[in-house]
MMTF fields as JSON, N, C-alpha, C and O atoms, coordinates in Angstrom:
{
  "mmtfVersion": "1.0.0",
  "mmtfProducer": "UNKNOWN",
  "numBonds": 571,
  "numAtoms": 572,
  "numGroups": 143,
  "numChains": 1,
  "numModels": 1,
  "chainsPerModel": [1],
  "groupsPerChain": [143],
  "chainIdList": ["A"],
  "bondAtomList": [4, 2, 8, 6, 12, 10, 16, 14, 20, 18, 24, 22, 28, 26, 32, 30, 36, 34, 40, 38, 44, 42, 48, 46, 52, 50, 56, 54, 60, 58, 64, 62, 68, 66, 72, 70, 76, 74, 80, 78, 84, 82, 88, 86, 92, 90, 96, 94, 100, 98, 104, 102, 108, 106, 112, 110, 116, 114, 120, 118, 124, 122, 128, 126, 132, 130, 136, 134, 140, 138, 144, 142, 148, 146, 152, 150, 156, 154, 160, 158, 164, 162, 168, 166, 172, 170, 176, 174, 180, 178, 184, 182, 188, 186, 192, 190, 196, 194, 200, 198, 204, 202, 208, 206, 212, 210, 216, 214, 220, 218, 224, 222, 228, 226, 232, 230, 236, 234, 240, 238, 244, 242, 248, 246, 252, 250, 256, 254, 260, 258, 264, 262, 268, 266, 272, 270, 276, 274, 280, 278, 284, 282, 288, 286, 292, 290, 296, 294, 300, 298, 304, 302, 308, 306, 312, 310, 316, 314, 320, 318, 324, 322, 328, 326, 332, 330, 336, 334, 340, 338, 344, 342, 348, 346, 352, 350, 356, 354, 360, 358, 364, 362, 368, 366, 372, 370, 376, 374, 380, 378, 384, 382, 388, 386, 392, 390, 396, 394, 400, 398, 404, 402, 408, 406, 412, 410, 416, 414, 420, 418, 424, 422, 428, 426, 432, 430, 436, 434, 440, 438, 444, 442, 448, 446, 452, 450, 456, 454, 460, 458, 464, 462, 468, 466, 472, 470, 476, 474, 480, 478, 484, 482, 488, 486, 492, 490, 496, 494, 500, 498, 504, 502, 508, 506, 512, 510, 516, 514, 520, 518, 524, 522, 528, 526, 532, 530, 536, 534, 540, 538, 544, 542, 548, 546, 552, 550, 556, 554, 560, 558, 564, 562, 568, 566],
  "bondOrderList": [1, 1, 1, 1, 1, 1, 1, 1, 1, 1, 1, 1, 1, 1, 1, 1, 1, 1, 1, 1, 1, 1, 1, 1, 1, 1, 1, 1, 1, 1, 1, 1, 1, 1, 1, 1, 1, 1, 1, 1, 1, 1, 1, 1, 1, 1, 1, 1, 1, 1, 1, 1, 1, 1, 1, 1, 1, 1, 1, 1, 1, 1, 1, 1, 1, 1, 1, 1, 1, 1, 1, 1, 1, 1, 1, 1, 1, 1, 1, 1, 1, 1, 1, 1, 1, 1, 1, 1, 1, 1, 1, 1, 1, 1, 1, 1, 1, 1, 1, 1, 1, 1, 1, 1, 1, 1, 1, 1, 1, 1, 1, 1, 1, 1, 1, 1, 1, 1, 1, 1, 1, 1, 1, 1, 1, 1, 1, 1, 1, 1, 1, 1, 1, 1, 1, 1, 1, 1, 1, 1, 1, 1],
  "groupList": [{"groupName": "MET", "atomNameList": ["N", "CA", "C", "O"], "elementList": ["N", "C", "C", "O"], "formalChargeList": [0, 0, 0, 0], "bondAtomList": [1, 0, 2, 1, 3, 2], "bondOrderList": [1, 1, 2], "singleLetterCode": "M", "chemCompType": "L-PEPTIDE LINKING"}, {"groupName": "GLN", "atomNameList": ["N", "CA", "C", "O"], "elementList": ["N", "C", "C", "O"], "formalChargeList": [0, 0, 0, 0], "bondAtomList": [1, 0, 2, 1, 3, 2], "bondOrderList": [1, 1, 2], "singleLetterCode": "Q", "chemCompType": "L-PEPTIDE LINKING"}, {"groupName": "VAL", "atomNameList": ["N", "CA", "C", "O"], "elementList": ["N", "C", "C", "O"], "formalChargeList": [0, 0, 0, 0], "bondAtomList": [1, 0, 2, 1, 3, 2], "bondOrderList": [1, 1, 2], "singleLetterCode": "V", "chemCompType": "L-PEPTIDE LINKING"}, {"groupName": "LEU", "atomNameList": ["N", "CA", "C", "O"], "elementList": ["N", "C", "C", "O"], "formalChargeList": [0, 0, 0, 0], "bondAtomList": [1, 0, 2, 1, 3, 2], "bondOrderList": [1, 1, 2], "singleLetterCode": "L", "chemCompType": "L-PEPTIDE LINKING"}, {"groupName": "THR", "atomNameList": ["N", "CA", "C", "O"], "elementList": ["N", "C", "C", "O"], "formalChargeList": [0, 0, 0, 0], "bondAtomList": [1, 0, 2, 1, 3, 2], "bondOrderList": [1, 1, 2], "singleLetterCode": "T", "chemCompType": "L-PEPTIDE LINKING"}, {"groupName": "LYS", "atomNameList": ["N", "CA", "C", "O"], "elementList": ["N", "C", "C", "O"], "formalChargeList": [0, 0, 0, 0], "bondAtomList": [1, 0, 2, 1, 3, 2], "bondOrderList": [1, 1, 2], "singleLetterCode": "K", "chemCompType": "L-PEPTIDE LINKING"}, {"groupName": "SER", "atomNameList": ["N", "CA", "C", "O"], "elementList": ["N", "C", "C", "O"], "formalChargeList": [0, 0, 0, 0], "bondAtomList": [1, 0, 2, 1, 3, 2], "bondOrderList": [1, 1, 2], "singleLetterCode": "S", "chemCompType": "L-PEPTIDE LINKING"}, {"groupName": "TYR", "atomNameList": ["N", "CA", "C", "O"], "elementList": ["N", "C", "C", "O"], "formalChargeList": [0, 0, 0, 0], "bondAtomList": [1, 0, 2, 1, 3, 2], "bondOrderList": [1, 1, 2], "singleLetterCode": "Y", "chemCompType": "L-PEPTIDE LINKING"}, {"groupName": "PRO", "atomNameList": ["N", "CA", "C", "O"], "elementList": ["N", "C", "C", "O"], "formalChargeList": [0, 0, 0, 0], "bondAtomList": [1, 0, 2, 1, 3, 2], "bondOrderList": [1, 1, 2], "singleLetterCode": "P", "chemCompType": "L-PEPTIDE LINKING"}, {"groupName": "ASN", "atomNameList": ["N", "CA", "C", "O"], "elementList": ["N", "C", "C", "O"], "formalChargeList": [0, 0, 0, 0], "bondAtomList": [1, 0, 2, 1, 3, 2], "bondOrderList": [1, 1, 2], "singleLetterCode": "N", "chemCompType": "L-PEPTIDE LINKING"}, {"groupName": "CYS", "atomNameList": ["N", "CA", "C", "O"], "elementList": ["N", "C", "C", "O"], "formalChargeList": [0, 0, 0, 0], "bondAtomList": [1, 0, 2, 1, 3, 2], "bondOrderList": [1, 1, 2], "singleLetterCode": "C", "chemCompType": "L-PEPTIDE LINKING"}, {"groupName": "ALA", "atomNameList": ["N", "CA", "C", "O"], "elementList": ["N", "C", "C", "O"], "formalChargeList": [0, 0, 0, 0], "bondAtomList": [1, 0, 2, 1, 3, 2], "bondOrderList": [1, 1, 2], "singleLetterCode": "A", "chemCompType": "L-PEPTIDE LINKING"}, {"groupName": "ILE", "atomNameList": ["N", "CA", "C", "O"], "elementList": ["N", "C", "C", "O"], "formalChargeList": [0, 0, 0, 0], "bondAtomList": [1, 0, 2, 1, 3, 2], "bondOrderList": [1, 1, 2], "singleLetterCode": "I", "chemCompType": "L-PEPTIDE LINKING"}, {"groupName": "ASP", "atomNameList": ["N", "CA", "C", "O"], "elementList": ["N", "C", "C", "O"], "formalChargeList": [0, 0, 0, 0], "bondAtomList": [1, 0, 2, 1, 3, 2], "bondOrderList": [1, 1, 2], "singleLetterCode": "D", "chemCompType": "L-PEPTIDE LINKING"}, {"groupName": "ARG", "atomNameList": ["N", "CA", "C", "O"], "elementList": ["N", "C", "C", "O"], "formalChargeList": [0, 0, 0, 0], "bondAtomList": [1, 0, 2, 1, 3, 2], "bondOrderList": [1, 1, 2], "singleLetterCode": "R", "chemCompType": "L-PEPTIDE LINKING"}, {"groupName": "HIS", "atomNameList": ["N", "CA", "C", "O"], "elementList": ["N", "C", "C", "O"], "formalChargeList": [0, 0, 0, 0], "bondAtomList": [1, 0, 2, 1, 3, 2], "bondOrderList": [1, 1, 2], "singleLetterCode": "H", "chemCompType": "L-PEPTIDE LINKING"}, {"groupName": "GLU", "atomNameList": ["N", "CA", "C", "O"], "elementList": ["N", "C", "C", "O"], "formalChargeList": [0, 0, 0, 0], "bondAtomList": [1, 0, 2, 1, 3, 2], "bondOrderList": [1, 1, 2], "singleLetterCode": "E", "chemCompType": "L-PEPTIDE LINKING"}, {"groupName": "PHE", "atomNameList": ["N", "CA", "C", "O"], "elementList": ["N", "C", "C", "O"], "formalChargeList": [0, 0, 0, 0], "bondAtomList": [1, 0, 2, 1, 3, 2], "bondOrderList": [1, 1, 2], "singleLetterCode": "F", "chemCompType": "L-PEPTIDE LINKING"}, {"groupName": "GLY", "atomNameList": ["N", "CA", "C", "O"], "elementList": ["N", "C", "C", "O"], "formalChargeList": [0, 0, 0, 0], "bondAtomList": [1, 0, 2, 1, 3, 2], "bondOrderList": [1, 1, 2], "singleLetterCode": "G", "chemCompType": "PEPTIDE LINKING"}, {"groupName": "TRP", "atomNameList": ["N", "CA", "C", "O"], "elementList": ["N", "C", "C", "O"], "formalChargeList": [0, 0, 0, 0], "bondAtomList": [1, 0, 2, 1, 3, 2], "bondOrderList": [1, 1, 2], "singleLetterCode": "W", "chemCompType": "L-PEPTIDE LINKING"}],
  "groupTypeList": [0, 1, 2, 3, 4, 5, 6, 7, 8, 5, 9, 10, 3, 3, 11, 12, 0, 13, 14, 7, 6, 11, 2, 2, 15, 5, 0, 16, 1, 2, 2, 0, 17, 8, 6, 3, 3, 1, 13, 2, 15, 18, 14, 19, 11, 18, 18, 8, 13, 3, 7, 5, 10, 17, 4, 0, 3, 5, 11, 12, 10, 2, 13, 2, 13, 15, 18, 3, 3, 8, 14, 16, 16, 19, 1, 2, 5, 0, 8, 18, 18, 13, 6, 6, 16, 11, 16, 4, 16, 11, 11, 16, 0, 16, 16, 11, 13, 18, 16, 2, 3, 14, 1, 3, 13, 12, 16, 11, 1, 17, 15, 3, 15, 17, 6, 6, 3, 15, 14, 12, 3, 4, 1, 3, 4, 3, 5, 11, 16, 16, 2, 4, 5, 12, 7, 1, 16, 0, 0, 16, 1, 11, 0],
  "groupIdList": [1, 2, 3, 4, 5, 6, 7, 8, 9, 10, 11, 12, 13, 14, 15, 16, 17, 18, 19, 20, 21, 22, 23, 24, 25, 26, 27, 28, 29, 30, 31, 32, 33, 34, 35, 36, 37, 38, 39, 40, 41, 42, 43, 44, 45, 46, 47, 48, 49, 50, 51, 52, 53, 54, 55, 56, 57, 58, 59, 60, 61, 62, 63, 64, 65, 66, 67, 68, 69, 70, 71, 72, 73, 74, 75, 76, 77, 78, 79, 80, 81, 82, 83, 84, 85, 86, 87, 88, 89, 90, 91, 92, 93, 94, 95, 96, 97, 98, 99, 100, 101, 102, 103, 104, 105, 106, 107, 108, 109, 110, 111, 112, 113, 114, 115, 116, 117, 118, 119, 120, 121, 122, 123, 124, 125, 126, 127, 128, 129, 130, 131, 132, 133, 134, 135, 136, 137, 138, 139, 140, 141, 142, 143],
  "secStructList": [7, 7, 7, 7, 1, 1, 7, 7, 7, 6, 6, 7, 2, 2, 2, 2, 2, 2, 2, 2, 2, 2, 2, 2, 2, 2, 2, 2, 2, 2, 7, 1, 7, 4, 4, 4, 4, 6, 6, 7, 7, 7, 1, 1, 6, 6, 1, 7, 7, 2, 2, 2, 2, 2, 2, 2, 2, 2, 2, 2, 2, 2, 2, 2, 2, 2, 7, 7, 7, 7, 2, 2, 2, 2, 2, 2, 2, 1, 6, 6, 1, 1, 7, 7, 2, 2, 2, 2, 2, 2, 2, 2, 2, 2, 2, 2, 2, 2, 2, 2, 2, 2, 2, 1, 7, 2, 2, 2, 2, 2, 2, 2, 2, 2, 2, 2, 2, 2, 2, 2, 2, 2, 2, 2, 2, 2, 2, 2, 2, 2, 2, 2, 2, 2, 2, 2, 2, 2, 2, 2, 2, 2, 7],
  "xCoordList": [113.353, 112.792, 111.87, 110.968, 112.081, 111.221, 110.001, 110.127, 108.824, 107.603, 107.039, 106.627, 107.009, 106.422, 107.368, 108.567, 106.832, 107.651, 107.439, 108.278, 106.337, 106.04, 106.079, 105.955, 106.252, 106.323, 105.003, 104.652, 104.286, 103.03, 103.142, 103.955, 102.337, 102.284, 101.864, 101.164, 102.286, 102.118, 100.688, 100.474, 99.719, 98.34, 97.501, 96.273, 98.145, 97.455, 96.843, 97.483, 95.629, 94.965, 95.771, 95.813, 96.401, 97.224, 98.41, 98.794, 98.986, 100.088, 99.595, 100.279, 98.413, 97.838, 97.539, 97.787, 97.009, 96.702, 97.982, 98.036, 99.001, 100.284, 100.898, 101.411, 100.848, 101.405, 100.663, 101.286, 99.333, 98.54, 98.922, 99.155, 98.983, 99.32, 100.706, 100.888, 101.674, 103.04, 103.116, 103.804, 102.412, 102.435, 101.77, 102.25, 100.678, 100.011, 100.89, 100.968, 101.545, 102.438, 103.613, 104.044, 104.12, 105.171, 104.628, 105.304, 103.403, 102.771, 102.668, 102.947, 102.273, 102.151, 103.504, 103.573, 104.576, 105.914, 106.405, 107.059, 106.101, 106.564, 105.768, 106.344, 104.458, 103.598, 103.619, 102.863, 104.505, 104.661, 103.584, 103.205, 103.089, 102.091, 100.915, 100.839, 99.998, 98.889, 98.036, 97.436, 97.975, 97.139, 97.624, 96.854, 98.877, 99.378, 98.708, 98.777, 98.067, 97.414, 95.999, 95.367, 95.507, 94.165, 94.148, 95.095, 93.074, 92.869, 93.876, 94.012, 94.584, 95.49, 94.828, 94.442, 94.701, 94.059, 95.099, 96.006, 94.95, 95.844, 95.341, 94.656, 95.678, 95.28, 93.794, 93.262, 93.109, 91.666, 90.971, 90.47, 90.941, 90.339, 88.861, 88.16, 88.411, 87.018, 86.731, 85.636, 87.668, 87.49, 87.872, 88.121, 87.919, 88.285, 89.746, 90.567, 90.045, 91.432, 92.296, 91.777, 93.606, 94.506, 94.466, 94.799, 94.064, 93.94, 92.835, 93.012, 91.697, 90.603, 91.03, 90.679, 91.785, 92.308, 93.245, 93.185, 94.11, 95.059, 94.321, 94.667, 93.301, 92.571, 91.77, 91.67, 91.196, 90.454, 91.388, 91.054, 92.559, 93.507, 93.968, 94.108, 94.204, 94.591, 93.476, 93.74, 92.233, 91.103, 90.912, 90.654, 91.037, 90.894, 92.03, 91.836, 93.205, 94.365, 94.153, 94.581, 93.501, 93.194, 92.333, 92.568, 91.332, 90.484, 91.276, 91.082, 92.158, 92.973, 93.908, 94.098, 94.49, 95.44, 94.781, 95.312, 93.613, 93.023, 91.656, 91.112, 91.101, 89.777, 88.693, 88.951, 87.499, 86.369, 85.796, 85.823, 85.274, 84.518, 83.158, 82.666, 82.542, 81.157, 80.286, 80.587, 79.226, 78.385, 77.889, 77.842, 77.52, 77.008, 78.082, 77.778, 79.31, 80.397, 80.708, 81.007, 80.64, 80.913, 79.87, 80.207, 78.593, 77.523, 77.689, 77.422, 78.122, 78.309, 79.417, 79.319, 80.461, 81.589, 81.326, 82.089, 80.234, 79.9, 79.484, 78.785, 79.908, 79.446, 77.932, 77.351, 77.299, 75.846, 75.125, 73.898, 75.84, 75.185, 74.763, 75.491, 73.537, 73.065, 72.822, 73.265, 72.127, 71.731, 72.267, 72.061, 72.946, 73.497, 73.114, 72.646, 73.317, 73.003, 73.853, 73.365, 75.133, 76.024, 75.547, 75.601, 75.081, 74.609, 73.341, 73.179, 72.445, 71.209, 71.52, 70.949, 72.438, 72.829, 73.468, 73.206, 74.308, 74.958, 73.926, 74.046, 72.912, 71.871, 71.079, 70.738, 70.782, 70.045, 70.866, 70.341, 72.172, 73.04, 73.131, 73.155, 73.183, 73.278, 72.033, 72.131, 70.853, 69.615, 69.634, 69.276, 70.059, 70.121, 71.141, 70.886, 72.305, 73.326, 72.85, 73.174, 72.073, 71.575, 70.721, 70.796, 69.911, 69.058, 69.907, 69.616, 70.959, 71.853, 72.597, 72.737, 73.071, 73.86, 73.036, 73.564, 71.754, 70.903, 70.796, 70.553, 70.98, 70.874, 72.169, 72.166, 73.247, 74.525, 74.75, 74.206, 75.533, 75.851, 76.953, 77.564, 77.204, 78.133, 79.562, 80.265, 79.994, 81.341, 81.472, 82.483, 80.471, 80.486, 80.484, 81.154, 79.731, 79.718, 81.108, 81.586, 81.742, 83.085, 84.049, 84.788, 84.044, 84.948, 84.645, 85.563, 83.382, 82.993, 83.549, 84.17, 83.33, 83.8, 85.327, 85.95, 85.904, 87.355, 88.048, 88.992, 87.569, 88.197, 87.932, 88.788, 86.754, 86.461, 87.377, 87.913, 87.553, 88.434, 89.87, 90.561, 90.315, 91.659, 91.84, 92.838, 90.88, 90.944, 90.915, 91.685, 90.044, 89.919, 91.192, 91.673, 91.742, 92.982, 94.134, 94.976, 94.177, 95.212, 95.048, 96.038, 93.815, 93.566, 93.914, 94.484, 93.574, 93.896, 95.405, 95.916, 96.109, 97.572, 98.166, 99.062, 97.679, 98.162, 97.847, 98.657, 96.684, 96.292, 97.232, 97.648, 97.574, 98.492, 99.878, 100.53, 100.325, 101.61, 101.569, 102.551, 100.427, 100.299, 100.337, 101.003, 99.633, 99.643, 101.068, 101.503, 101.78, 103.171, 104.042, 104.829, 103.908, 104.725, 104.439, 105.37, 103.165, 102.821, 103.318, 103.81, 103.197, 103.696, 105.208, 105.718, 105.92, 107.375, 107.739, 108.673, 107.019, 107.273, 107.001, 107.74, 105.942, 105.632, 106.757, 107.129, 107.289, 108.365, 109.656, 110.401, 109.929, 111.12, 111.014, 112.004, 109.822, 109.617, 109.725, 110.144, 109.353, 109.387, 110.826, 111.092, 111.724, 113.108, 113.928, 115.109],
  "yCoordList": [128.127, 129.041, 128.295, 127.585, 128.443, 127.843, 128.724, 129.894, 128.178, 128.963, 129.042, 130.118, 127.941, 127.921, 128.524, 128.244, 129.352, 129.943, 129.234, 129.333, 128.529, 127.799, 126.31, 125.9, 125.51, 124.071, 123.422, 123.383, 122.916, 122.193, 120.862, 120.715, 119.894, 118.644, 118.961, 119.943, 118.144, 118.412, 118.748, 119.743, 117.965, 118.178, 118.955, 118.955, 119.608, 120.433, 121.642, 122.235, 122.004, 123.144, 124.425, 125.264, 124.581, 125.772, 125.828, 126.905, 124.667, 124.619, 125.009, 125.734, 124.531, 124.852, 126.35, 126.983, 126.908, 128.337, 129.171, 130.168, 128.772, 129.489, 129.425, 130.425, 128.261, 128.112, 129.008, 129.701, 128.997, 129.852, 131.319, 132.04, 131.748, 133.137, 133.491, 134.551, 132.62, 132.879, 132.946, 133.805, 132.045, 132.023, 133.284, 133.849, 133.724, 134.947, 136.167, 137.06, 136.22, 137.349, 137.368, 138.439, 136.207, 136.134, 136.625, 137.369, 136.208, 136.645, 138.165, 138.787, 138.769, 140.222, 140.907, 141.978, 140.301, 140.88, 140.765, 141.677, 139.659, 139.423, 140.244, 140.831, 140.291, 140.971, 142.475, 142.968, 143.173, 144.612, 145.422, 146.496, 144.921, 145.612, 144.666, 144.05, 144.55, 143.607, 143.85, 142.912, 145.072, 145.363, 144.607, 144.421, 144.173, 143.382, 142.012, 141.334, 141.616, 140.315, 140.347, 139.303, 141.547, 141.645, 140.972, 141.097, 140.267, 139.552, 138.436, 137.959, 138.011, 136.861, 135.728, 135.895, 134.584, 133.439, 132.359, 132.152, 131.676, 130.581, 129.294, 129.299, 128.203, 126.899, 126.642, 125.68, 127.487, 127.375, 128.205, 129.294, 127.698, 128.419, 128.667, 127.824, 129.84, 130.189, 130.787, 131.304, 130.732, 131.32, 132.784, 133.357, 133.384, 134.795, 135.002, 134.089, 136.23, 136.5, 136.514, 136.516, 136.524, 136.409, 137.635, 137.54, 138.788, 139.977, 139.761, 140.081, 139.22, 138.931, 137.878, 137.965, 136.887, 135.871, 136.503, 136.188, 137.393, 138.088, 138.837, 138.709, 139.62, 140.394, 139.485, 139.765, 138.398, 137.454, 136.787, 136.675, 136.345, 135.669, 136.595, 136.165, 137.877, 138.847, 139.053, 139.118, 139.158, 139.382, 138.193, 138.378, 136.991, 135.798, 135.726, 135.294, 136.146, 136.114, 137.03, 136.703, 138.162, 139.054, 138.322, 138.427, 137.578, 136.805, 135.707, 135.471, 135.042, 133.981, 134.566, 133.972, 135.727, 136.341, 137.008, 136.961, 137.635, 138.477, 138.028, 138.624, 137.002, 136.534, 137.177, 138.103, 136.681, 137.161, 138.444, 138.669, 139.282, 140.446, 139.989, 138.944, 140.748, 140.434, 140.513, 141.291, 139.73, 139.63, 140.995, 141.239, 141.884, 143.197, 144.006, 144.651, 143.972, 144.697, 144.068, 144.779, 142.748, 142.052, 142.428, 142.652, 142.503, 142.843, 144.257, 144.499, 145.186, 146.569, 146.654, 147.456, 145.856, 145.893, 145.173, 145.317, 144.386, 143.675, 144.676, 145.642, 144.464, 145.348, 145.274, 144.19, 146.422, 146.441, 146.662, 146.574, 146.944, 147.294, 146.115, 145.132, 146.233, 145.26, 143.878, 142.876, 143.823, 142.538, 142.385, 143.254, 141.299, 141.065, 139.666, 138.839, 139.424, 138.111, 137.027, 135.932, 137.337, 136.344, 135.985, 134.823, 136.989, 136.73, 135.882, 134.97, 136.188, 135.42, 133.971, 133.045, 133.786, 132.435, 131.698, 130.515, 132.404, 131.786, 131.382, 130.323, 132.225, 131.905, 130.677, 129.831, 130.577, 129.418, 128.142, 127.1, 128.238, 127.068, 126.688, 125.506, 127.708, 127.454, 126.723, 125.818, 127.118, 126.439, 124.981, 124.086, 124.747, 123.376, 122.556, 121.405, 123.161, 122.47, 122.229, 121.208, 123.185, 123.066, 121.828, 121.161, 121.519, 120.333, 119.061, 118.145, 119.024, 117.863, 117.784, 116.708, 118.929, 118.933, 118.573, 117.986, 118.916, 118.551, 117.038, 116.512, 116.356, 114.898, 114.244, 113.073, 114.97, 114.42, 114.767, 115.751, 113.975, 114.323, 115.378, 115.655, 115.954, 117.083, 116.709, 117.525, 115.504, 115.08, 114.962, 115.372, 114.413, 114.302, 115.687, 115.907, 116.621, 117.992, 118.611, 119.25, 118.41, 118.945, 118.401, 119.167, 117.106, 116.492, 116.962, 117.161, 117.137, 117.632, 119.035, 119.292, 119.936, 121.317, 121.408, 122.172, 120.633, 120.642, 120.182, 120.819, 119.075, 118.567, 119.515, 119.682, 120.13, 121.098, 122.311, 122.774, 122.819, 123.973, 123.625, 124.423, 122.451, 121.983, 121.936, 122.43, 121.346, 121.22, 122.595, 122.844, 123.47, 124.797, 125.606, 126.239, 125.597, 126.344, 125.792, 126.553, 124.487, 123.889, 124.325, 124.642, 124.348, 124.801, 126.274, 126.667, 127.088, 128.516, 128.754, 129.661, 127.943, 128.052, 127.745, 128.454, 126.699, 126.364, 127.486, 127.786, 128.102, 129.202, 130.391, 131.013, 130.718, 131.819, 131.53, 132.427, 130.281, 129.91, 130.054, 130.472, 129.706, 129.835, 131.304, 131.643, 132.17, 133.598, 134.136, 134.874, 133.773, 134.219, 133.715, 134.477, 132.45, 131.857, 132.513, 132.844, 132.703, 133.316, 134.755, 135.192, 135.49, 136.869, 136.891, 137.714, 135.998, 135.937, 135.612, 136.199, 134.689, 134.361, 135.556, 135.792, 136.315, 137.502, 138.534, 139.165, 138.694, 139.678, 139.227, 140.061, 137.922, 137.418, 137.636, 137.977, 137.442, 137.647, 139.12, 139.45, 140.002, 141.435, 141.975, 143.026, 141.258, 141.754, 141.29, 141.624],
  "zCoordList": [88.426, 89.392, 90.345, 89.901, 91.627, 92.638, 92.817, 93.181, 92.565, 92.611, 94.024, 94.458, 94.743, 96.067, 97.091, 97.076, 97.981, 99.02, 100.356, 101.251, 100.492, 101.709, 101.402, 100.247, 102.438, 102.241, 102.656, 103.835, 101.657, 101.877, 101.158, 100.246, 101.557, 100.78, 99.34, 99.097, 98.408, 96.973, 96.567, 95.874, 96.969, 96.542, 97.547, 97.463, 98.484, 99.462, 98.749, 97.88, 99.105, 98.472, 98.658, 97.758, 99.801, 100.034, 99.069, 98.612, 98.762, 97.8, 96.411, 95.69, 96.034, 94.732, 94.652, 93.626, 95.734, 95.76, 95.696, 94.976, 96.438, 96.397, 95.006, 94.505, 94.389, 93.04, 92.058, 91.253, 92.122, 91.234, 91.428, 90.458, 92.67, 92.972, 92.443, 91.845, 92.657, 92.19, 90.663, 90.111, 89.987, 88.522, 87.959, 86.976, 88.571, 88.102, 88.365, 87.522, 89.512, 89.785, 88.799, 88.37, 88.446, 87.431, 86.091, 85.381, 85.743, 84.496, 84.476, 83.451, 85.587, 85.666, 85.47, 84.866, 85.974, 85.815, 84.383, 83.879, 83.725, 82.35, 81.35, 80.435, 81.513, 80.541, 80.856, 81.692, 80.161, 80.374, 79.653, 80.121, 78.524, 77.727, 77.466, 76.404, 78.434, 78.293, 77.047, 76.524, 76.573, 75.397, 74.155, 73.213, 74.142, 73.012, 72.934, 71.908, 74.018, 74.054, 73.468, 73.307, 73.15, 72.568, 71.203, 70.425, 70.923, 69.657, 69.421, 68.294, 70.463, 70.37, 71.142, 72.299, 70.498, 71.142, 71.387, 70.581, 72.513, 72.848, 72.247, 71.224, 72.876, 72.347, 72.538, 71.984, 73.315, 73.499, 72.434, 72.716, 71.228, 70.109, 70.381, 70.942, 69.972, 70.156, 71.517, 71.739, 72.418, 73.745, 73.733, 72.672, 74.89, 74.957, 74.559, 74.64, 74.126, 73.772, 75.04, 76.156, 74.851, 75.996, 76.897, 78.078, 76.361, 77.202, 78.236, 79.412, 77.799, 78.729, 79.744, 80.921, 79.288, 80.211, 81.233, 82.422, 80.762, 81.626, 82.738, 83.913, 82.364, 83.371, 84.306, 85.5, 83.774, 84.607, 85.623, 86.802, 85.155, 86.03, 87.155, 88.3, 86.825, 87.848, 88.861, 90.062, 88.397, 89.302, 90.245, 91.435, 89.724, 90.559, 91.565, 92.702, 91.15, 92.045, 93.257, 94.364, 93.049, 94.173, 95.197, 96.401, 94.716, 95.623, 96.327, 97.519, 95.605, 96.204, 97.264, 98.325, 96.974, 97.903, 99.104, 100.214, 98.881, 99.928, 100.423, 101.353, 99.827, 100.232, 99.386, 98.617, 99.536, 98.746, 99.326, 100.536, 98.429, 98.861, 99.362, 98.935, 100.257, 100.6, 99.343, 98.439, 99.274, 98.086, 97.612, 96.406, 98.523, 98.142, 97.39, 96.387, 97.864, 97.191, 95.839, 94.879, 95.754, 94.499, 93.464, 92.302, 93.87, 92.944, 92.398, 91.221, 93.231, 92.797, 91.755, 90.825, 91.884, 90.956, 89.647, 88.693, 89.594, 88.359, 87.301, 87.611, 86.027, 84.969, 84.851, 84.907, 84.688, 84.541, 85.857, 85.896, 86.934, 88.187, 89.019, 89.157, 89.589, 90.563, 89.977, 90.538, 88.862, 88.321, 86.911, 86.064, 86.662, 85.333, 84.869, 85.653, 83.605, 83.037, 83.691, 83.968, 83.94, 84.553, 85.956, 86.359, 86.697, 88.052, 88.028, 88.839, 87.095, 86.974, 86.629, 87.206, 85.674, 85.281, 86.454, 86.668, 87.212, 88.366, 89.417, 90.034, 89.62, 90.596, 90.163, 90.99, 88.848, 88.342, 88.512, 88.906, 88.208, 88.373, 89.837, 90.182, 90.709, 92.141, 92.637, 93.465, 92.129, 92.522, 92.077, 92.842, 90.823, 90.307, 91.087, 91.442, 91.35, 92.125, 93.552, 94.16, 94.087, 95.449, 95.63, 96.662, 94.636, 94.709, 94.777, 95.547, 93.959, 93.966, 95.292, 95.872, 95.764, 96.991, 98.219, 99.163, 98.223, 99.351, 99.488, 100.575, 98.375, 98.397, 98.876, 99.255, 98.863, 99.314, 100.781, 101.282, 101.449, 102.821, 102.841, 101.809, 103.98, 104.111, 103.706, 103.11, 104.017, 103.651, 102.135, 101.564, 101.498, 100.035, 99.394, 98.385, 99.978, 99.461, 99.554, 98.616, 100.7, 100.889, 99.834, 99.216, 99.63, 98.657, 97.238, 96.443, 96.92, 95.605, 95.371, 94.34, 96.315, 96.154, 96.227, 95.49, 97.109, 97.262, 95.977, 95.509, 95.416, 94.186, 93.011, 92.143, 92.986, 91.92, 92.022, 91.015, 93.223, 93.412, 93.042, 92.408, 93.431, 93.1, 91.58, 91.056, 90.882, 89.422, 88.74, 87.812, 89.191, 88.578, 88.777, 87.837, 89.979, 90.22, 89.393, 88.916, 89.22, 88.382, 86.934, 86.275, 86.421, 85.052, 84.884, 83.866, 85.878, 85.8, 85.846, 85.188, 86.618, 86.668, 85.303, 84.844, 84.651, 83.306, 82.322, 81.444, 82.46, 81.586, 81.787, 80.809, 83.032, 83.315, 82.737, 82.202, 82.846, 82.25, 80.739, 80.126, 80.13, 78.676, 78.246, 77.268, 78.966, 78.634, 78.707, 77.824, 79.742, 79.908, 78.761, 78.199, 78.415, 77.352, 76.003, 75.268, 75.674, 74.388, 74.327, 73.288, 75.417, 75.443, 75.236, 74.476, 75.901, 75.732, 74.288, 73.742, 73.664, 72.252, 71.35, 70.395, 71.646, 70.859, 70.966, 69.977, 72.166, 72.379, 71.693, 71.178, 71.678, 70.991, 69.49, 68.844, 68.927, 67.495, 67.126, 66.017, 68.037, 67.765, 67.737, 67.155, 68.359, 68.417, 67.268, 67.178]
}
């Protein structure tokens, strides 16, 4: 199956984003009953179950496909209302990262964020492929 619909250079961020989006959409088509993924863990032992991964991957895919919500709308949709522990932790990390980033020049900052985004999207794509594969194996065993 050809995953990419557009032609980009192999390591182009747009190609990585398209691949991630395509893999998540395939995962959504294959996983007919996401609740079956509850309490099932993949190779990342101790992490969230595959149902939580499934919902996280779908939520991130919306951002990849349609862009980010404004910060105010994102905060309202966070569980717990305006202020949550995750937001506080993110703000603290942002402050710490901000100090490091102020010391780097703008080009170095760009390369740092670009390579991080590339790596994260690649990891998320592998995670989506794993969720799809485990679900397919579960369905084969059930038959």
